[in-house]
Amino acid sequence: MAIHKIKIFAGRATRPLAEKIAASFGTHLGDSEILNFSDGEFQPTYNESLRGCTVFVIQSTFPPTDNLMELLMMVDAAKRASAYQVVAVMPYFGWARQDRKDRPRVPIGAKLVANMLTAAGADRIMTMDLHADQIQGFFDIPVDALYASGIFVPYVRSLEIENLSIAAPDMGGAKRANTYAKLLGTPIIISHKERAKANVVGKMTAIGEVEGRNILIVDDMIDTAGTICMAADMLMARGAKSVRAAITHPVLSGPAYERINESALEEVIVTDTIPLNPEKDLHKFTVLSVADLFADVIERVHNYKEISSIFFK
């Protein structure tokens, strides 16, 4: 079976992570640049031949929407440059929370993004910890869904925390929390929240034994941090010894950093799928890189090897 030459490129939003992925893979990023026009438009350009190559384009699609548009245009440019195959590597799949019509007359943003990536010419998608696993079904092309548990679980084990319990910040995260609880052999706690409106939590309660436990809250993303900070404070008020969080995607919008630093959270463990703001107080944050995991999966995909055995599920 012929193996086509591999080339890895990065969008601007995720370049530091992409450099680490390329280095872990044993290569360097391909030569590309973005031409900016005075009206705000931009044009990605590849400065080397892609003909017959398998091209991996790495870009997380967190706000602003230019990050998504840049990825789409890079995929389109690679396809038009006669690349053999184009793989869109999205460590963070933005718009994933819009995976259904939760009220009348709203879009299904995740499906729209899937359609746009396919229309741009992506032959395959690679991403991590989708907000909802069923988003894979929005694509008619292969999707490699990676799991951050393979990074978080070894780190948590290394802490050797006694009386550890895993907590879900809401009912929707119960499945993920249950997976971590099984891997770590711990009890599980479910937080139940009632939202007053979007991004605003009304009240919260906990289901499970809290008193005297060291608790790790797990979730796929942290946005305004309202839910997770309320959960941490509530758990401490109910007698928890400590509360940490392991969150894959640190979106961290609005007052998120300040809320975390003022909350009862002892440590917030995140990945580098989205870069943290270096101008903020980051003393509570621990960043674990996903670079080696993505490099491993890229190698396996490129060489037609199975990948399921490397995932914690």
GROMACS .gro file of C-alpha atoms in nm:
model
  313
    1MET     CA    1   0.000   0.000   0.000
    2ALA     CA    2   0.152   0.332  -0.109
    3ILE     CA    3   0.217   0.581   0.172
    4HIS     CA    4   0.198   0.942   0.062
    5LYS     CA    5   0.435   1.203   0.198
    6ILE     CA    6   0.298   1.379   0.506
    7LYS     CA    7   0.301   1.754   0.566
    8ILE     CA    8   0.174   1.932   0.879
    9PHE     CA    9   0.058   2.293   0.879
   10ALA     CA   10  -0.089   2.523   1.141
   11GLY     CA   11  -0.338   2.803   1.162
   12ARG     CA   12  -0.245   3.107   1.367
   13ALA     CA   13  -0.468   3.025   1.664
   14THR     CA   14  -0.304   2.692   1.747
   15ARG     CA   15   0.051   2.737   1.617
   16PRO     CA   16   0.234   2.673   1.950
   17LEU     CA   17   0.050   2.341   1.994
   18ALA     CA   18   0.102   2.253   1.626
   19GLU     CA   19   0.477   2.310   1.662
   20LYS     CA   20   0.484   2.065   1.955
   21ILE     CA   21   0.279   1.809   1.758
   22ALA     CA   22   0.514   1.834   1.460
   23ALA     CA   23   0.820   1.802   1.685
   24SER     CA   24   0.670   1.498   1.857
   25PHE     CA   25   0.599   1.346   1.517
   26GLY     CA   26   0.961   1.404   1.419
   27THR     CA   27   0.920   1.680   1.164
   28HIS     CA   28   0.859   2.053   1.144
   29LEU     CA   29   0.564   2.261   1.037
   30GLY     CA   30   0.523   2.328   0.668
   31ASP     CA   31   0.582   2.675   0.527
   32SER     CA   32   0.260   2.873   0.511
   33GLU     CA   33   0.154   3.228   0.578
   34ILE     CA   34  -0.158   3.441   0.604
   35LEU     CA   35  -0.188   3.750   0.387
   36ASN     CA   36  -0.398   4.019   0.554
   37PHE     CA   37  -0.590   4.281   0.358
   38SER     CA   38  -0.683   4.628   0.477
   39ASP     CA   39  -1.056   4.551   0.492
   40GLY     CA   40  -1.004   4.263   0.737
   41GLU     CA   41  -1.008   3.979   0.485
   42PHE     CA   42  -0.719   3.735   0.481
   43GLN     CA   43  -0.580   3.470   0.247
   44PRO     CA   44  -0.385   3.161   0.356
   45THR     CA   45  -0.094   3.070   0.128
   46TYR     CA   46   0.119   2.755   0.116
   47ASN     CA   47   0.479   2.830   0.019
   48GLU     CA   48   0.565   2.473  -0.082
   49SER     CA   49   0.421   2.206  -0.306
   50LEU     CA   50   0.142   1.987  -0.166
   51ARG     CA   51   0.084   1.777  -0.476
   52GLY     CA   52   0.022   1.413  -0.385
   53CYS     CA   53   0.081   1.476  -0.012
   54THR     CA   54  -0.133   1.390   0.290
   55VAL     CA   55  -0.182   1.730   0.453
   56PHE     CA   56  -0.274   1.778   0.819
   57VAL     CA   57  -0.402   2.127   0.900
   58ILE     CA   58  -0.408   2.200   1.276
   59GLN     CA   59  -0.641   2.467   1.407
   60SER     CA   60  -0.876   2.488   1.705
   61THR     CA   61  -1.195   2.680   1.624
   62PHE     CA   62  -1.249   2.883   1.940
   63PRO     CA   63  -1.362   3.247   1.898
   64PRO     CA   64  -1.322   3.467   1.702
   65THR     CA   65  -1.487   3.307   1.401
   66ASP     CA   66  -1.181   3.401   1.193
   67ASN     CA   67  -1.021   3.086   1.336
   68LEU     CA   68  -1.288   2.867   1.176
   69MET     CA   69  -1.276   3.062   0.850
   70GLU     CA   70  -0.898   3.032   0.840
   71LEU     CA   71  -0.918   2.654   0.881
   72LEU     CA   72  -1.178   2.627   0.605
   73MET     CA   73  -0.967   2.834   0.367
   74MET     CA   74  -0.651   2.637   0.445
   75VAL     CA   75  -0.836   2.312   0.372
   76ASP     CA   76  -0.971   2.458   0.048
   77ALA     CA   77  -0.627   2.583  -0.058
   78ALA     CA   78  -0.467   2.244   0.011
   79LYS     CA   79  -0.734   2.064  -0.188
   80ARG     CA   80  -0.693   2.302  -0.482
   81ALA     CA   81  -0.316   2.247  -0.464
   82SER     CA   82  -0.375   1.878  -0.548
   83ALA     CA   83  -0.307   1.734  -0.205
   84TYR     CA   84  -0.380   1.362  -0.197
   85GLN     CA   85  -0.575   1.391   0.127
   86VAL     CA   86  -0.653   1.678   0.366
   87VAL     CA   87  -0.711   1.611   0.735
   88ALA     CA   88  -0.859   1.891   0.947
   89VAL     CA   89  -0.709   1.855   1.295
   90MET     CA   90  -0.931   2.045   1.539
   91PRO     CA   91  -0.805   1.991   1.895
   92TYR     CA   92  -1.107   2.196   2.004
   93PHE     CA   93  -1.421   2.172   1.789
   94GLY     CA   94  -1.593   2.507   1.830
   95TRP     CA   95  -1.972   2.543   1.798
   96ALA     CA   96  -2.013   2.192   1.937
   97ARG     CA   97  -2.262   2.306   2.202
   98GLN     CA   98  -2.506   2.383   1.921
   99ASP     CA   99  -2.567   2.015   1.849
  100ARG     CA  100  -2.949   2.024   1.845
  101LYS     CA  101  -3.248   2.257   1.833
  102ASP     CA  102  -3.302   2.324   2.203
  103ARG     CA  103  -3.567   2.586   2.127
  104PRO     CA  104  -3.761   2.694   1.816
  105ARG     CA  105  -3.603   2.876   1.523
  106VAL     CA  106  -3.235   2.828   1.610
  107PRO     CA  107  -2.958   2.673   1.396
  108ILE     CA  108  -2.772   2.350   1.460
  109GLY     CA  109  -2.431   2.513   1.447
  110ALA     CA  110  -2.228   2.194   1.487
  111LYS     CA  111  -2.393   2.039   1.183
  112LEU     CA  112  -2.338   2.356   0.980
  113VAL     CA  113  -1.967   2.353   1.068
  114ALA     CA  114  -1.948   1.986   0.969
  115ASN     CA  115  -2.107   2.066   0.633
  116MET     CA  116  -1.867   2.356   0.573
  117LEU     CA  117  -1.560   2.144   0.650
  118THR     CA  118  -1.679   1.876   0.409
  119ALA     CA  119  -1.760   2.136   0.142
  120ALA     CA  120  -1.414   2.290   0.184
  121GLY     CA  121  -1.263   1.953   0.094
  122ALA     CA  122  -1.167   1.788   0.425
  123ASP     CA  123  -1.127   1.412   0.380
  124ARG     CA  124  -1.100   1.338   0.751
  125ILE     CA  125  -1.153   1.510   1.086
  126MET     CA  126  -0.941   1.469   1.399
  127THR     CA  127  -1.060   1.623   1.725
  128MET     CA  128  -1.066   1.574   2.103
  129ASP     CA  129  -1.342   1.541   2.364
  130LEU     CA  130  -1.642   1.651   2.159
  131HIS     CA  131  -1.912   1.818   2.363
  132ALA     CA  132  -2.144   1.544   2.240
  133ASP     CA  133  -2.015   1.221   2.085
  134GLN     CA  134  -2.304   1.209   1.839
  135ILE     CA  135  -2.150   1.506   1.652
  136GLN     CA  136  -1.936   1.243   1.477
  137GLY     CA  137  -2.256   1.145   1.296
  138PHE     CA  138  -2.286   1.495   1.147
  139PHE     CA  139  -1.998   1.403   0.915
  140ASP     CA  140  -2.002   1.169   0.616
  141ILE     CA  141  -1.623   1.144   0.635
  142PRO     CA  142  -1.413   0.961   0.899
  143VAL     CA  143  -1.381   1.128   1.239
  144ASP     CA  144  -1.104   1.039   1.484
  145ALA     CA  145  -1.234   1.142   1.828
  146LEU     CA  146  -0.950   1.149   2.082
  147TYR     CA  147  -0.999   1.139   2.460
  148ALA     CA  148  -0.814   1.358   2.711
  149SER     CA  149  -0.863   1.090   2.977
  150GLY     CA  150  -0.545   0.931   2.843
  151ILE     CA  151  -0.359   1.241   2.963
  152PHE     CA  152  -0.558   1.332   3.274
  153VAL     CA  153  -0.579   0.987   3.435
  154PRO     CA  154  -0.200   0.926   3.461
  155TYR     CA  155  -0.151   1.276   3.603
  156VAL     CA  156  -0.425   1.232   3.864
  157ARG     CA  157  -0.280   0.894   3.961
  158SER     CA  158   0.059   1.059   4.009
  159LEU     CA  159  -0.092   1.294   4.268
  160GLU     CA  160  -0.182   0.994   4.487
  161ILE     CA  161  -0.490   1.168   4.628
  162GLU     CA  162  -0.656   0.984   4.917
  163ASN     CA  163  -1.035   0.955   4.944
  164LEU     CA  164  -1.075   1.069   4.585
  165SER     CA  165  -1.418   1.108   4.428
  166ILE     CA  166  -1.503   1.210   4.071
  167ALA     CA  167  -1.775   1.468   4.020
  168ALA     CA  168  -1.978   1.577   3.720
  169PRO     CA  169  -2.064   1.950   3.719
  170ASP     CA  170  -2.411   1.872   3.579
  171MET     CA  171  -2.631   1.579   3.473
  172GLY     CA  172  -2.501   1.602   3.115
  173GLY     CA  173  -2.149   1.521   3.231
  174ALA     CA  174  -2.249   1.205   3.421
  175LYS     CA  175  -2.126   0.967   3.148
  176ARG     CA  176  -1.782   1.130   3.132
  177ALA     CA  177  -1.754   1.136   3.513
  178ASN     CA  178  -1.852   0.769   3.529
  179THR     CA  179  -1.574   0.683   3.281
  180TYR     CA  180  -1.313   0.859   3.495
  181ALA     CA  181  -1.452   0.701   3.813
  182LYS     CA  182  -1.412   0.354   3.661
  183LEU     CA  183  -1.058   0.425   3.541
  184LEU     CA  184  -0.953   0.563   3.879
  185GLY     CA  185  -1.162   0.325   4.090
  186THR     CA  186  -1.342   0.599   4.280
  187PRO     CA  187  -1.700   0.689   4.382
  188ILE     CA  188  -1.894   0.937   4.171
  189ILE     CA  189  -2.083   1.255   4.262
  190ILE     CA  190  -2.336   1.424   4.035
  191SER     CA  191  -2.405   1.797   4.061
  192HIS     CA  192  -2.754   1.902   3.963
  193LYS     CA  193  -2.795   2.260   3.843
  194GLU     CA  194  -3.092   2.471   3.743
  195ARG     CA  195  -3.015   2.748   3.496
  196ALA     CA  196  -3.179   3.085   3.535
  197LYS     CA  197  -3.079   3.164   3.172
  198ALA     CA  198  -2.793   3.090   2.931
  199ASN     CA  199  -2.454   3.099   3.110
  200VAL     CA  200  -2.628   3.177   3.442
  201VAL     CA  201  -2.685   2.903   3.702
  202GLY     CA  202  -2.973   2.948   3.944
  203LYS     CA  203  -2.906   2.689   4.216
  204MET     CA  204  -2.711   2.366   4.256
  205THR     CA  205  -2.720   2.050   4.467
  206ALA     CA  206  -2.504   1.735   4.483
  207ILE     CA  207  -2.597   1.367   4.464
  208GLY     CA  208  -2.346   1.137   4.637
  209GLU     CA  209  -2.115   1.128   4.938
  210VAL     CA  210  -1.922   1.456   4.967
  211GLU     CA  211  -1.808   1.494   5.326
  212GLY     CA  212  -1.441   1.416   5.383
  213ARG     CA  213  -1.371   1.349   5.014
  214ASN     CA  214  -1.109   1.504   4.785
  215ILE     CA  215  -1.309   1.575   4.473
  216LEU     CA  216  -1.208   1.602   4.108
  217ILE     CA  217  -1.464   1.766   3.879
  218VAL     CA  218  -1.428   1.654   3.516
  219ASP     CA  219  -1.578   1.818   3.208
  220ASP     CA  220  -1.506   1.877   2.840
  221MET     CA  221  -1.488   2.257   2.854
  222ILE     CA  222  -1.491   2.553   3.088
  223ASP     CA  223  -1.637   2.875   2.947
  224THR     CA  224  -1.746   3.146   3.191
  225ALA     CA  225  -1.658   2.915   3.486
  226GLY     CA  226  -1.985   2.998   3.660
  227THR     CA  227  -2.102   2.636   3.689
  228ILE     CA  228  -1.772   2.483   3.797
  229CYS     CA  229  -1.696   2.754   4.054
  230MET     CA  230  -2.045   2.724   4.201
  231ALA     CA  231  -2.003   2.345   4.213
  232ALA     CA  232  -1.666   2.376   4.389
  233ASP     CA  233  -1.799   2.619   4.646
  234MET     CA  234  -2.109   2.403   4.704
  235LEU     CA  235  -1.900   2.087   4.749
  236MET     CA  236  -1.669   2.256   4.998
  237ALA     CA  237  -1.971   2.387   5.189
  238ARG     CA  238  -2.097   2.027   5.208
  239GLY     CA  239  -1.777   1.908   5.374
  240ALA     CA  240  -1.536   1.821   5.093
  241LYS     CA  241  -1.166   1.833   5.191
  242SER     CA  242  -1.056   1.976   4.856
  243VAL     CA  243  -1.189   2.033   4.505
  244ARG     CA  244  -0.990   2.018   4.182
  245ALA     CA  245  -1.105   2.024   3.821
  246ALA     CA  246  -0.983   1.849   3.505
  247ILE     CA  247  -1.117   2.030   3.200
  248THR     CA  248  -1.010   1.950   2.844
  249HIS     CA  249  -1.081   2.280   2.669
  250PRO     CA  250  -1.012   2.607   2.858
  251VAL     CA  251  -1.238   2.845   2.664
  252LEU     CA  252  -1.238   3.084   2.962
  253SER     CA  253  -1.444   3.379   2.844
  254GLY     CA  254  -1.565   3.684   3.035
  255PRO     CA  255  -1.476   3.679   3.407
  256ALA     CA  256  -1.369   3.311   3.405
  257TYR     CA  257  -1.011   3.360   3.526
  258GLU     CA  258  -1.117   3.587   3.809
  259ARG     CA  259  -1.396   3.350   3.915
  260ILE     CA  260  -1.156   3.056   3.928
  261ASN     CA  261  -0.900   3.244   4.136
  262GLU     CA  262  -1.170   3.357   4.380
  263SER     CA  263  -1.333   3.013   4.406
  264ALA     CA  264  -1.266   2.713   4.629
  265LEU     CA  265  -1.091   2.529   4.344
  266GLU     CA  266  -0.745   2.420   4.453
  267GLU     CA  267  -0.619   2.330   4.105
  268VAL     CA  268  -0.756   2.347   3.751
  269ILE     CA  269  -0.595   2.093   3.518
  270VAL     CA  270  -0.640   2.175   3.148
  271THR     CA  271  -0.491   2.081   2.813
  272ASP     CA  272  -0.334   2.310   2.554
  273THR     CA  273  -0.607   2.262   2.290
  274ILE     CA  274  -0.677   2.632   2.357
  275PRO     CA  275  -0.394   2.858   2.479
  276LEU     CA  276  -0.436   3.029   2.816
  277ASN     CA  277  -0.419   3.407   2.839
  278PRO     CA  278  -0.065   3.483   2.963
  279GLU     CA  279  -0.178   3.819   3.098
  280LYS     CA  280  -0.405   3.651   3.354
  281ASP     CA  281  -0.321   3.507   3.696
  282LEU     CA  282  -0.257   3.139   3.620
  283HIS     CA  283  -0.132   3.016   3.958
  284LYS     CA  284  -0.419   2.766   3.992
  285PHE     CA  285  -0.373   2.620   3.644
  286THR     CA  286  -0.179   2.308   3.542
  287VAL     CA  287  -0.146   2.262   3.164
  288LEU     CA  288  -0.095   1.914   3.018
  289SER     CA  289  -0.003   1.896   2.650
  290VAL     CA  290  -0.198   1.687   2.400
  291ALA     CA  291   0.087   1.710   2.148
  292ASP     CA  292   0.224   1.357   2.191
  293LEU     CA  293  -0.123   1.203   2.170
  294PHE     CA  294  -0.211   1.389   1.850
  295ALA     CA  295   0.129   1.308   1.698
  296ASP     CA  296   0.077   0.939   1.778
  297VAL     CA  297  -0.268   0.935   1.618
  298ILE     CA  298  -0.144   1.127   1.312
  299GLU     CA  299   0.128   0.863   1.266
  300ARG     CA  300  -0.123   0.581   1.303
  301VAL     CA  301  -0.374   0.737   1.063
  302HIS     CA  302  -0.103   0.809   0.808
  303ASN     CA  303   0.030   0.452   0.822
  304TYR     CA  304  -0.314   0.286   0.830
  305LYS     CA  305  -0.274   0.154   1.185
  306GLU     CA  306  -0.558   0.108   1.433
  307ILE     CA  307  -0.591   0.376   1.701
  308SER     CA  308  -0.856   0.250   1.941
  309SER     CA  309  -0.605   0.070   2.165
  310ILE     CA  310  -0.440   0.394   2.279
  311PHE     CA  311  -0.756   0.554   2.414
  312PHE     CA  312  -0.892   0.551   2.767
  313LYS     CA  313  -1.270   0.526   2.728
   0.00000   0.00000   0.00000
